[in-house]
GROMACS .gro file of N, CA, C and O in nm:
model
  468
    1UNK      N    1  -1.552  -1.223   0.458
    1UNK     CA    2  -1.514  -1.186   0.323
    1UNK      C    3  -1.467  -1.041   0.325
    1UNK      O    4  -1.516  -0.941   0.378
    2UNK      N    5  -1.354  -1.059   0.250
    2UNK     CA    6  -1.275  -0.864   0.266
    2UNK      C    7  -1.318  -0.861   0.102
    2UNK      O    8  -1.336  -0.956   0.026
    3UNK      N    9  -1.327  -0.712   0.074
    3UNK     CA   10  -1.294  -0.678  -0.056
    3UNK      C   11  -1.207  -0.513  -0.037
    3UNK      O   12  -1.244  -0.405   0.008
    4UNK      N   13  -1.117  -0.547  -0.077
    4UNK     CA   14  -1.023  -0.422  -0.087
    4UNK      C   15  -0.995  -0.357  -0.265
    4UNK      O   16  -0.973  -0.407  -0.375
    5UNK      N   17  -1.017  -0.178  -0.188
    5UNK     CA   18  -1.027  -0.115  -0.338
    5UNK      C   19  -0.944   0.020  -0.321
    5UNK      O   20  -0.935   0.095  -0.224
    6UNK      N   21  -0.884   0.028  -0.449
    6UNK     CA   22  -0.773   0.108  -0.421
    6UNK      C   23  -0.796   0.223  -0.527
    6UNK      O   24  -0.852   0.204  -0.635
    7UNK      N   25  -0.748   0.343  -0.485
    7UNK     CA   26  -0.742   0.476  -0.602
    7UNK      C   27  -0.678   0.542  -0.539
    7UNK      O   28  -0.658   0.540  -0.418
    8UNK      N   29  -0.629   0.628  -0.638
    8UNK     CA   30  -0.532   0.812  -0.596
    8UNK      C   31  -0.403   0.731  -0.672
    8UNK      O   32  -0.293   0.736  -0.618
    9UNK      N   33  -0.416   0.678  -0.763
    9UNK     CA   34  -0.288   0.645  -0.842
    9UNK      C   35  -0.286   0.746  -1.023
    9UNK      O   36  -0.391   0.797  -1.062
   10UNK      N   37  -0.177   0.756  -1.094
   10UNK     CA   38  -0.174   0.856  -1.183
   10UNK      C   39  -0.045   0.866  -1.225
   10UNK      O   40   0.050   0.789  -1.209
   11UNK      N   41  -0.052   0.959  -1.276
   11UNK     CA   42   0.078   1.031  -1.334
   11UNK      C   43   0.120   1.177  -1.257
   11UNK      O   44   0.068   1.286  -1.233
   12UNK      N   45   0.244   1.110  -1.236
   12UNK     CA   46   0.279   1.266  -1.182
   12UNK      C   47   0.453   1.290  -1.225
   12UNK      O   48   0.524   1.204  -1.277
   13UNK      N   49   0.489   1.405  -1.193
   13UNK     CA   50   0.653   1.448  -1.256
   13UNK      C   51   0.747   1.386  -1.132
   13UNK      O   52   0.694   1.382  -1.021
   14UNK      N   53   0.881   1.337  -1.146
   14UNK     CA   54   0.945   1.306  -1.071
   14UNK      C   55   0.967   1.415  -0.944
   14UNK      O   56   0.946   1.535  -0.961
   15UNK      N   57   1.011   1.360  -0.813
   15UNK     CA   58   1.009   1.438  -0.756
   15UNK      C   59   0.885   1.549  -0.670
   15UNK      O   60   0.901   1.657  -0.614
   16UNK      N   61   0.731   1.443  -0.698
   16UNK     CA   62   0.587   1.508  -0.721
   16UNK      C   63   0.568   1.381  -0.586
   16UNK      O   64   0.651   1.305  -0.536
   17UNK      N   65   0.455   1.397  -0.564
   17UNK     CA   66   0.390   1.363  -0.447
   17UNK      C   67   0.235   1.271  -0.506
   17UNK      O   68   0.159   1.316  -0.591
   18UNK      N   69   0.218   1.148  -0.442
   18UNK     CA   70   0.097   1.116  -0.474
   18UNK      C   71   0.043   1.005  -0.315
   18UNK      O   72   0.111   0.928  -0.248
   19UNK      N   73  -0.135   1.050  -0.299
   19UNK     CA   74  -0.183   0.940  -0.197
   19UNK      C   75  -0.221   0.849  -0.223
   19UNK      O   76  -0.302   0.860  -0.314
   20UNK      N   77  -0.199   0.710  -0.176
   20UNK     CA   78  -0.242   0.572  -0.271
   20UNK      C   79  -0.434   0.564  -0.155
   20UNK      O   80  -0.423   0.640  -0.058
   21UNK      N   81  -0.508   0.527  -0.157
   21UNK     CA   82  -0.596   0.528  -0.071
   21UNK      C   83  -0.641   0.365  -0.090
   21UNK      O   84  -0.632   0.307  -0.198
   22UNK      N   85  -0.685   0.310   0.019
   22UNK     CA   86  -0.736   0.167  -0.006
   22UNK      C   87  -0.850   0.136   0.094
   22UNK      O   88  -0.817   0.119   0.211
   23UNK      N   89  -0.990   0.125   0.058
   23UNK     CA   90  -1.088   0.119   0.128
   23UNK      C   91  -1.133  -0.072   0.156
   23UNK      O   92  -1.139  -0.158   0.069
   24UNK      N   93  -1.153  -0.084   0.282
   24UNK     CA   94  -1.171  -0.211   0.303
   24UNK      C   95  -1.311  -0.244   0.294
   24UNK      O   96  -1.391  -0.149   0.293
   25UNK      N   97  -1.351  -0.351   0.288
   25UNK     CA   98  -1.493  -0.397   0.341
   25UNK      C   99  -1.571  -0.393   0.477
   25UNK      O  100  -1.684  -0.351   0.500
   26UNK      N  101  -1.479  -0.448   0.559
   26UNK     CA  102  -1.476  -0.433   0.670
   26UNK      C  103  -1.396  -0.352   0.721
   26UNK      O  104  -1.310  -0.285   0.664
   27UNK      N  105  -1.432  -0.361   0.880
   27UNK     CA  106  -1.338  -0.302   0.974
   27UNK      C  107  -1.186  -0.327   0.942
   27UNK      O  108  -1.139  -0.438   0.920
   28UNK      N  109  -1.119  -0.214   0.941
   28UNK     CA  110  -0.993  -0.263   0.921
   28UNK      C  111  -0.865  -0.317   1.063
   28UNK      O  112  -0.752  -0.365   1.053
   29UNK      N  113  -0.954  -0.281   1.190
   29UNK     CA  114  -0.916  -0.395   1.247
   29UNK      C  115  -0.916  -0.477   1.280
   29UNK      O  116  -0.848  -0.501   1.379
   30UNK      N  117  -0.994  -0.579   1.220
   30UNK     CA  118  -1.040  -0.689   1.204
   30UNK      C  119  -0.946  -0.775   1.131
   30UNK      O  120  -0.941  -0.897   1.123
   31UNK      N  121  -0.872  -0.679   1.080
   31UNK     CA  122  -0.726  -0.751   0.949
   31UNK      C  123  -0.632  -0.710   1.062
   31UNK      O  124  -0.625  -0.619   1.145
   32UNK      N  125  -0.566  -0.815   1.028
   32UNK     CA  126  -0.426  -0.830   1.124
   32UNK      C  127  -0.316  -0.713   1.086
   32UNK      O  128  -0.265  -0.621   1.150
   33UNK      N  129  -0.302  -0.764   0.937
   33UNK     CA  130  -0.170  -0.689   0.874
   33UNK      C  131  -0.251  -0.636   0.762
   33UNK      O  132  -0.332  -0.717   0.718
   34UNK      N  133  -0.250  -0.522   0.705
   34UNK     CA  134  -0.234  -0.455   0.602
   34UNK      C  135  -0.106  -0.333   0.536
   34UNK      O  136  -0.024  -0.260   0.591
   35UNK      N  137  -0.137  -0.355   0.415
   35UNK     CA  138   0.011  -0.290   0.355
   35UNK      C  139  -0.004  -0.270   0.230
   35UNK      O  140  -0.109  -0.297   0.170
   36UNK      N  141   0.108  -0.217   0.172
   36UNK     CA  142   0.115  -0.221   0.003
   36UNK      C  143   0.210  -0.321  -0.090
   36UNK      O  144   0.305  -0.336  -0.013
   37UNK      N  145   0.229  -0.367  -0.161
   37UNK     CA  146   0.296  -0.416  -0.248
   37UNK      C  147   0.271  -0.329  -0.381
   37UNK      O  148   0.172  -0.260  -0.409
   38UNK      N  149   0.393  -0.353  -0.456
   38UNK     CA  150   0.395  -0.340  -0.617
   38UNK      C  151   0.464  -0.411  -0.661
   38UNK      O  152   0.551  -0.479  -0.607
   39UNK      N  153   0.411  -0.398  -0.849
   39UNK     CA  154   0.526  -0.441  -0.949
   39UNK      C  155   0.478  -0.411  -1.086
   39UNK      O  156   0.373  -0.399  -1.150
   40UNK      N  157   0.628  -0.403  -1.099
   40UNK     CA  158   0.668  -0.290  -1.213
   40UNK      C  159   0.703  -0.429  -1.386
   40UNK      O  160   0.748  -0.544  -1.384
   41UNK      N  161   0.666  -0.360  -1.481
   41UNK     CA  162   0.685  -0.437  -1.554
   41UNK      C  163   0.783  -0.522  -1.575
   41UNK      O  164   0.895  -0.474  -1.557
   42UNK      N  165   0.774  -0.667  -1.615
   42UNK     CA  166   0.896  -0.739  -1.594
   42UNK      C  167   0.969  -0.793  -1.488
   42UNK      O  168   1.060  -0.876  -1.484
   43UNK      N  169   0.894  -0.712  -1.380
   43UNK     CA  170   0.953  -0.792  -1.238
   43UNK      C  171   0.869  -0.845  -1.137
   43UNK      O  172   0.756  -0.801  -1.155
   44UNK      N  173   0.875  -0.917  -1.042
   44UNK     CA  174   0.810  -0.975  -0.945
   44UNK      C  175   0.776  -0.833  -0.856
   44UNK      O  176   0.830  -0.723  -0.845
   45UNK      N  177   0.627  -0.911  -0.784
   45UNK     CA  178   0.593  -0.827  -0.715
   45UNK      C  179   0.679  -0.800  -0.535
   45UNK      O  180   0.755  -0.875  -0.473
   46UNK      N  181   0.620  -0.661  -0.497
   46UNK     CA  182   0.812  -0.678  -0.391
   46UNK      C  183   0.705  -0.534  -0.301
   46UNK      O  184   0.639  -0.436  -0.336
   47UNK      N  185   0.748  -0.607  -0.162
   47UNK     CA  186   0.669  -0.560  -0.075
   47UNK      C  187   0.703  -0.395  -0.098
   47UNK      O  188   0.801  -0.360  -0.163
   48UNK      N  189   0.598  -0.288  -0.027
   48UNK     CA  190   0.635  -0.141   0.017
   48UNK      C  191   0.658  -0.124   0.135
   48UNK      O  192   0.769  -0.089   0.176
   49UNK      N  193   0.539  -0.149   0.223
   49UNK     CA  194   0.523  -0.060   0.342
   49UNK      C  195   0.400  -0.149   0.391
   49UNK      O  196   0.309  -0.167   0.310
   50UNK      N  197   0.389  -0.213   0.535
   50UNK     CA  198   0.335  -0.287   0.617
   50UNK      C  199   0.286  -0.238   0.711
   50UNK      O  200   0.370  -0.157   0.749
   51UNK      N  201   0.181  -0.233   0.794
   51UNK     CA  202   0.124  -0.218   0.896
   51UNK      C  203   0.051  -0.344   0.975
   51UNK      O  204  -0.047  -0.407   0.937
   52UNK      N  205   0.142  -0.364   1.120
   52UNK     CA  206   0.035  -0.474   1.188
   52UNK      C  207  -0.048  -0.430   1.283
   52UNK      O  208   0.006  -0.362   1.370
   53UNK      N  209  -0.180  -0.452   1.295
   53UNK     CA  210  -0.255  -0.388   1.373
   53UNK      C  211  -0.258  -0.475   1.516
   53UNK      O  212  -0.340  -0.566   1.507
   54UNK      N  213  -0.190  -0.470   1.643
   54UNK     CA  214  -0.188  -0.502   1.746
   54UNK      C  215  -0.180  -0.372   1.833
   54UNK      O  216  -0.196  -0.256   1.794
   55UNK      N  217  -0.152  -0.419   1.960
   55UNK     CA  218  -0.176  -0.363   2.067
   55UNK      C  219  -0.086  -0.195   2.033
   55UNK      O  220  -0.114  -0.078   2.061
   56UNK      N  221   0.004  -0.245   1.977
   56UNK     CA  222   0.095  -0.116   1.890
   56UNK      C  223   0.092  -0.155   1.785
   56UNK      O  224   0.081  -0.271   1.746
   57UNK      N  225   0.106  -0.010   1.702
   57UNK     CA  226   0.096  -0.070   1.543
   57UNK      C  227   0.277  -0.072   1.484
   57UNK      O  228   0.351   0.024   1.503
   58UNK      N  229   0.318  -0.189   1.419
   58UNK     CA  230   0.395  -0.210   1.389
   58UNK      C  231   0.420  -0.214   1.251
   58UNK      O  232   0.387  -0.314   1.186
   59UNK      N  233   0.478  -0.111   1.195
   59UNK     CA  234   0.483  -0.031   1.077
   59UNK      C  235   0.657  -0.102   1.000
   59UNK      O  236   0.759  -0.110   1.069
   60UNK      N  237   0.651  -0.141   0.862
   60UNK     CA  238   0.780  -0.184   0.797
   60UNK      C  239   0.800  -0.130   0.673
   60UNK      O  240   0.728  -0.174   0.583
   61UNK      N  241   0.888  -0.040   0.644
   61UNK     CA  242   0.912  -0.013   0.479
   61UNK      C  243   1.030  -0.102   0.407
   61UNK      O  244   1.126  -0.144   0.472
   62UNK      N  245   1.016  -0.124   0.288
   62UNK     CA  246   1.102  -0.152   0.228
   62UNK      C  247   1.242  -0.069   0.153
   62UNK      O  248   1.226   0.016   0.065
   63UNK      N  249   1.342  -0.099   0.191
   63UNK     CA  250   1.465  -0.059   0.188
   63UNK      C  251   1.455   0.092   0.059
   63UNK      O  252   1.505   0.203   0.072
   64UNK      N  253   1.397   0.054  -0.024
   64UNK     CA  254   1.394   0.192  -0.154
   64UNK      C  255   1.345   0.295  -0.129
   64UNK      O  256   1.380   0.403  -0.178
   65UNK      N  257   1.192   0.265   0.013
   65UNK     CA  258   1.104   0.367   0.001
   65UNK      C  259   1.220   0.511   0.088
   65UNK      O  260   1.188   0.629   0.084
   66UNK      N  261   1.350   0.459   0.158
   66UNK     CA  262   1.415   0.573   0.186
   66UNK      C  263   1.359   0.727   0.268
   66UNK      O  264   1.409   0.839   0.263
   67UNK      N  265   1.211   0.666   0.356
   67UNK     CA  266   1.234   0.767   0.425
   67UNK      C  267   1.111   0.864   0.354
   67UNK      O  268   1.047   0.951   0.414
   68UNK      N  269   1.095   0.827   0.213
   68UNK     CA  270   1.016   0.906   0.123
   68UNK      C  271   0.858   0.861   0.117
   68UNK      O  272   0.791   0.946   0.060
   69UNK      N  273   0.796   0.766   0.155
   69UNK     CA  274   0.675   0.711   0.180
   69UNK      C  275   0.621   0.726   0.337
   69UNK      O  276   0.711   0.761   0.414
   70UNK      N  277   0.453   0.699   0.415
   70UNK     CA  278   0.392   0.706   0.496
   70UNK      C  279   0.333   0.595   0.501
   70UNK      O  280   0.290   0.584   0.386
   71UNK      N  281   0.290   0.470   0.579
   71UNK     CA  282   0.178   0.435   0.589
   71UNK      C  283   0.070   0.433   0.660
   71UNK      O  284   0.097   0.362   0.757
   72UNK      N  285  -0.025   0.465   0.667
   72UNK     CA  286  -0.117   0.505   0.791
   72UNK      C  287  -0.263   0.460   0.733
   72UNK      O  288  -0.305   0.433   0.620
   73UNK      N  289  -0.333   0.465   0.903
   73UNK     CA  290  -0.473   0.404   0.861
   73UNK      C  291  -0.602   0.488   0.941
   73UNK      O  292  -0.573   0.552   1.041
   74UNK      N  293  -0.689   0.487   0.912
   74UNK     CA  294  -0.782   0.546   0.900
   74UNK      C  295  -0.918   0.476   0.982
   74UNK      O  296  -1.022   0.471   0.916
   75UNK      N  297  -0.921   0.436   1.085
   75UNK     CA  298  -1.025   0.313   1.121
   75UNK      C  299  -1.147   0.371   1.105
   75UNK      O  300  -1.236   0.313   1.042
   76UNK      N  301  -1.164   0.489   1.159
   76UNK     CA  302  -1.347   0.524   1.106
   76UNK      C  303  -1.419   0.534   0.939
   76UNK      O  304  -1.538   0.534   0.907
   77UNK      N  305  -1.324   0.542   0.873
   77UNK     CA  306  -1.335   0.541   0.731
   77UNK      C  307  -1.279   0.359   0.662
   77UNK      O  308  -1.295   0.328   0.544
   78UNK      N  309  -1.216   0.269   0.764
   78UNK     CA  310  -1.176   0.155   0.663
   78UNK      C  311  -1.079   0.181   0.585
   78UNK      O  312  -1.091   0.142   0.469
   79UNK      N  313  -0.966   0.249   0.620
   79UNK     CA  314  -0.929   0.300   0.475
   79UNK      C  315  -0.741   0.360   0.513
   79UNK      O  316  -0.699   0.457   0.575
   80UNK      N  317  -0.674   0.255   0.444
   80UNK     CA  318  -0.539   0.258   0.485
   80UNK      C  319  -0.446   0.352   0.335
   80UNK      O  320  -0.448   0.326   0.215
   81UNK      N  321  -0.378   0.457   0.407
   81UNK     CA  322  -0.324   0.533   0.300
   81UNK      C  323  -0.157   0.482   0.271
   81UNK      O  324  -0.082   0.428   0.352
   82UNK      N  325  -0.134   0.515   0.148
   82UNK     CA  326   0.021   0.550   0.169
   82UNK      C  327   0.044   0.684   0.055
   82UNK      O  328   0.004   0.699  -0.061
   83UNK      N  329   0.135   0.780   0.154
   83UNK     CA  330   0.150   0.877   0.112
   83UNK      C  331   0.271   0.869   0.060
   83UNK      O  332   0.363   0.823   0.127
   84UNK      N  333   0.287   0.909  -0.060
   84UNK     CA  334   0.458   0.892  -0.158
   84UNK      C  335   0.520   0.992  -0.189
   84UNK      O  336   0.461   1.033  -0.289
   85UNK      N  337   0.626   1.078  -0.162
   85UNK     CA  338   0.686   1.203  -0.169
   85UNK      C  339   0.857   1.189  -0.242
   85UNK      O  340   0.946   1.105  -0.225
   86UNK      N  341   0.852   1.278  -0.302
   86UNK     CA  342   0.987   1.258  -0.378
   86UNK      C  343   0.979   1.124  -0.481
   86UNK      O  344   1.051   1.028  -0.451
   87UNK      N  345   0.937   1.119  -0.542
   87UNK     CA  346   0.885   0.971  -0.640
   87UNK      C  347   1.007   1.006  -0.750
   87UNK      O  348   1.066   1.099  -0.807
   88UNK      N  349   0.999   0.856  -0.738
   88UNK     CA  350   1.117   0.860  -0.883
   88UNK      C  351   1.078   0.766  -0.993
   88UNK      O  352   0.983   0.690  -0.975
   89UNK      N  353   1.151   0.765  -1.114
   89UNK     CA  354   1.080   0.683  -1.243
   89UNK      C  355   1.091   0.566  -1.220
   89UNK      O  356   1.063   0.489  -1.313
   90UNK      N  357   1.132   0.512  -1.095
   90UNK     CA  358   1.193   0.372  -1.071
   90UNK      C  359   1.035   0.322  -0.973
   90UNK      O  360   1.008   0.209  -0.933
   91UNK      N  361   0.956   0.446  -0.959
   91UNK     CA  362   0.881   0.402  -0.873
   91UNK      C  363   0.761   0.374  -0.904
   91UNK      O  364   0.667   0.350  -0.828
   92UNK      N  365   0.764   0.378  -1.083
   92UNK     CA  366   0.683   0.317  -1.186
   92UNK      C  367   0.625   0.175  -1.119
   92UNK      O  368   0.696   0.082  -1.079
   93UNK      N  369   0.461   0.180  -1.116
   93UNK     CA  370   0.491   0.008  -1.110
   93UNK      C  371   0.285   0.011  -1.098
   93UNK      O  372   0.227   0.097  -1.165
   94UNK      N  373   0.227  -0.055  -1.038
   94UNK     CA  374   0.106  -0.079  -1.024
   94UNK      C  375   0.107  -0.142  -0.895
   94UNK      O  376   0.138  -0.259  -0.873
   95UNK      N  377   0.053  -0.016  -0.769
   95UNK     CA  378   0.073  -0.075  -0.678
   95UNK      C  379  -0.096  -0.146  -0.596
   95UNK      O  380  -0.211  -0.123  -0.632
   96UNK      N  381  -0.050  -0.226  -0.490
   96UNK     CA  382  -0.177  -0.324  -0.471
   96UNK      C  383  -0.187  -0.339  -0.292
   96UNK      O  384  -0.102  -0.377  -0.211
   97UNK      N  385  -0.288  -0.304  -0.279
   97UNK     CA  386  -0.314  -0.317  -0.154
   97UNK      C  387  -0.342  -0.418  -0.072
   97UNK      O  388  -0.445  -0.476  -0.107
   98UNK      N  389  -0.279  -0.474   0.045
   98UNK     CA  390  -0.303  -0.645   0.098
   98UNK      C  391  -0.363  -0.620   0.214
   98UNK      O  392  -0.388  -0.525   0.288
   99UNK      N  393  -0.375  -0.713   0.206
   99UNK     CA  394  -0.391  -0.766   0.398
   99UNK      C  395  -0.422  -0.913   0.393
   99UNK      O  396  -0.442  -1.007   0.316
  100UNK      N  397  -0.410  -0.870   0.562
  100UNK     CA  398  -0.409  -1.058   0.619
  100UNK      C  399  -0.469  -1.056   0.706
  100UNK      O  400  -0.483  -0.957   0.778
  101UNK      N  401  -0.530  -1.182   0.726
  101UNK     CA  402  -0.597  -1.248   0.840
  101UNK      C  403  -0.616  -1.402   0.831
  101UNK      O  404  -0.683  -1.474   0.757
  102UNK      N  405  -0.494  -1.435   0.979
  102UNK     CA  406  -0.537  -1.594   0.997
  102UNK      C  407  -0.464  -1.622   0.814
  102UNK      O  408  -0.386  -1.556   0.746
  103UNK      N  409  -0.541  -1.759   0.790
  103UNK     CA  410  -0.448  -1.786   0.669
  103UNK      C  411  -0.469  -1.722   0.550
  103UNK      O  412  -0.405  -1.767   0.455
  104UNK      N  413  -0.552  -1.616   0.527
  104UNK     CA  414  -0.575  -1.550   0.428
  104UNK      C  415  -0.498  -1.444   0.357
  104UNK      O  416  -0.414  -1.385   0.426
  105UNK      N  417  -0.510  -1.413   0.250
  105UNK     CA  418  -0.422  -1.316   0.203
  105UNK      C  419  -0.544  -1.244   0.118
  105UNK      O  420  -0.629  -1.312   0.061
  106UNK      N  421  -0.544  -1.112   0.113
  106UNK     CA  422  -0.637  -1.013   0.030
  106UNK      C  423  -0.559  -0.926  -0.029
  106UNK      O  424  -0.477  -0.850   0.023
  107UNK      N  425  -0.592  -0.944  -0.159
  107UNK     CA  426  -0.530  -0.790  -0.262
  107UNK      C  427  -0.639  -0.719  -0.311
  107UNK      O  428  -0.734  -0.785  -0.353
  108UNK      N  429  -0.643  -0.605  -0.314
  108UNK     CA  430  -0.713  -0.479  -0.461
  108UNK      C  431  -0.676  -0.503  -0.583
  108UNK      O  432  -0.572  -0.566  -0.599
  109UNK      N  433  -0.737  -0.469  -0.674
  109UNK     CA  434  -0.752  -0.481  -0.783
  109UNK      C  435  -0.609  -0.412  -0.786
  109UNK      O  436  -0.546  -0.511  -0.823
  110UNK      N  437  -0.517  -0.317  -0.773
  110UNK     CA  438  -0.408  -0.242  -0.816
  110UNK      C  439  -0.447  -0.124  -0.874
  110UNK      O  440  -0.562  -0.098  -0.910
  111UNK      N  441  -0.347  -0.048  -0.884
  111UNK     CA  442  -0.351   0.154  -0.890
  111UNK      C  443  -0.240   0.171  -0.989
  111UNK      O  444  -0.138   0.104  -0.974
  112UNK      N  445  -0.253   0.257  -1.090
  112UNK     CA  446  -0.116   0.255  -1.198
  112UNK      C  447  -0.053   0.365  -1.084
  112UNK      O  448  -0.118   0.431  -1.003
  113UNK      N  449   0.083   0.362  -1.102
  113UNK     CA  450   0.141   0.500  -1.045
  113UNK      C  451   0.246   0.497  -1.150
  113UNK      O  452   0.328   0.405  -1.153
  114UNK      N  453   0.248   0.615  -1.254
  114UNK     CA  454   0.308   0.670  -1.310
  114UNK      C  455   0.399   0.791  -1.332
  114UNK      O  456   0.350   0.901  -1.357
  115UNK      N  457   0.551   0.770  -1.321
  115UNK     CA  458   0.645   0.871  -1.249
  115UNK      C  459   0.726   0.917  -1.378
  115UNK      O  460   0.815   0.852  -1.431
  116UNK      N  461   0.682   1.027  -1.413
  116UNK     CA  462   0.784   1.018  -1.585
  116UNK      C  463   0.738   1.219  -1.570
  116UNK      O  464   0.657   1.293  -1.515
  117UNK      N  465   0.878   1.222  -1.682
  117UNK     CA  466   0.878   1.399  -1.712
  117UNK      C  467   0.791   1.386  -1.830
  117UNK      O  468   0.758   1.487  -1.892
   0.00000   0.00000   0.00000
């Protein structure tokens, strides 16, 4: 059984910086893949930024994050970050922390991230 929990979400000014933090239950290498997803009002939810934990870690962003996001993990703490820099109002949304293992899929409850002047 995973339970994943997420904070460091908020309001901040465009162009501002925020850390998403997501603490696992377990070991987090024990999860195959962990990552972020969001979604923003009105739209489907749409991957961020992936991490697979193998022999190398194999890291994927999604086409918007442009270079401007991190994802990284933390194994003595359980606890996979994504760091967001240069944020824009588009990057409004409630984001949610996953992972996988085998046929399972795990989300967090979700984090508001709020990007407005």
């Amino acid at each position: 059984q995973v339970q994943l929990v997420e904070s460091g979400g908020g309001l901040v000014q465009p162009g501002g910086s925020l850390r998403l933090s997501c603490a696992a239950s377990r070991s987090i290498v024990s999860i195959y893949t962990m990552g972020w997803y969001r979604q923003a009002p009105g739209k489907q939810r749409e991957l961020v930024a992936t991490v697979t934990l193998t022999s190398v870690n194999s890291i994927k962003y999604a086409d918007f994050v442009e270079g401007r996001f991190t994802i990284s993990r933390d194994t003595t703490k359980n606890t996979v970050y994504l760091q967001m820099n240069s944020l824009k109002p588009e990057d409004t949304a409630v984001y949610y922390c996953y992972g996988h293992m085998g046929p399972y899929d795990y989300w967090g409850q979700g984090t508001q991230v709020t990007v407005s002047s």
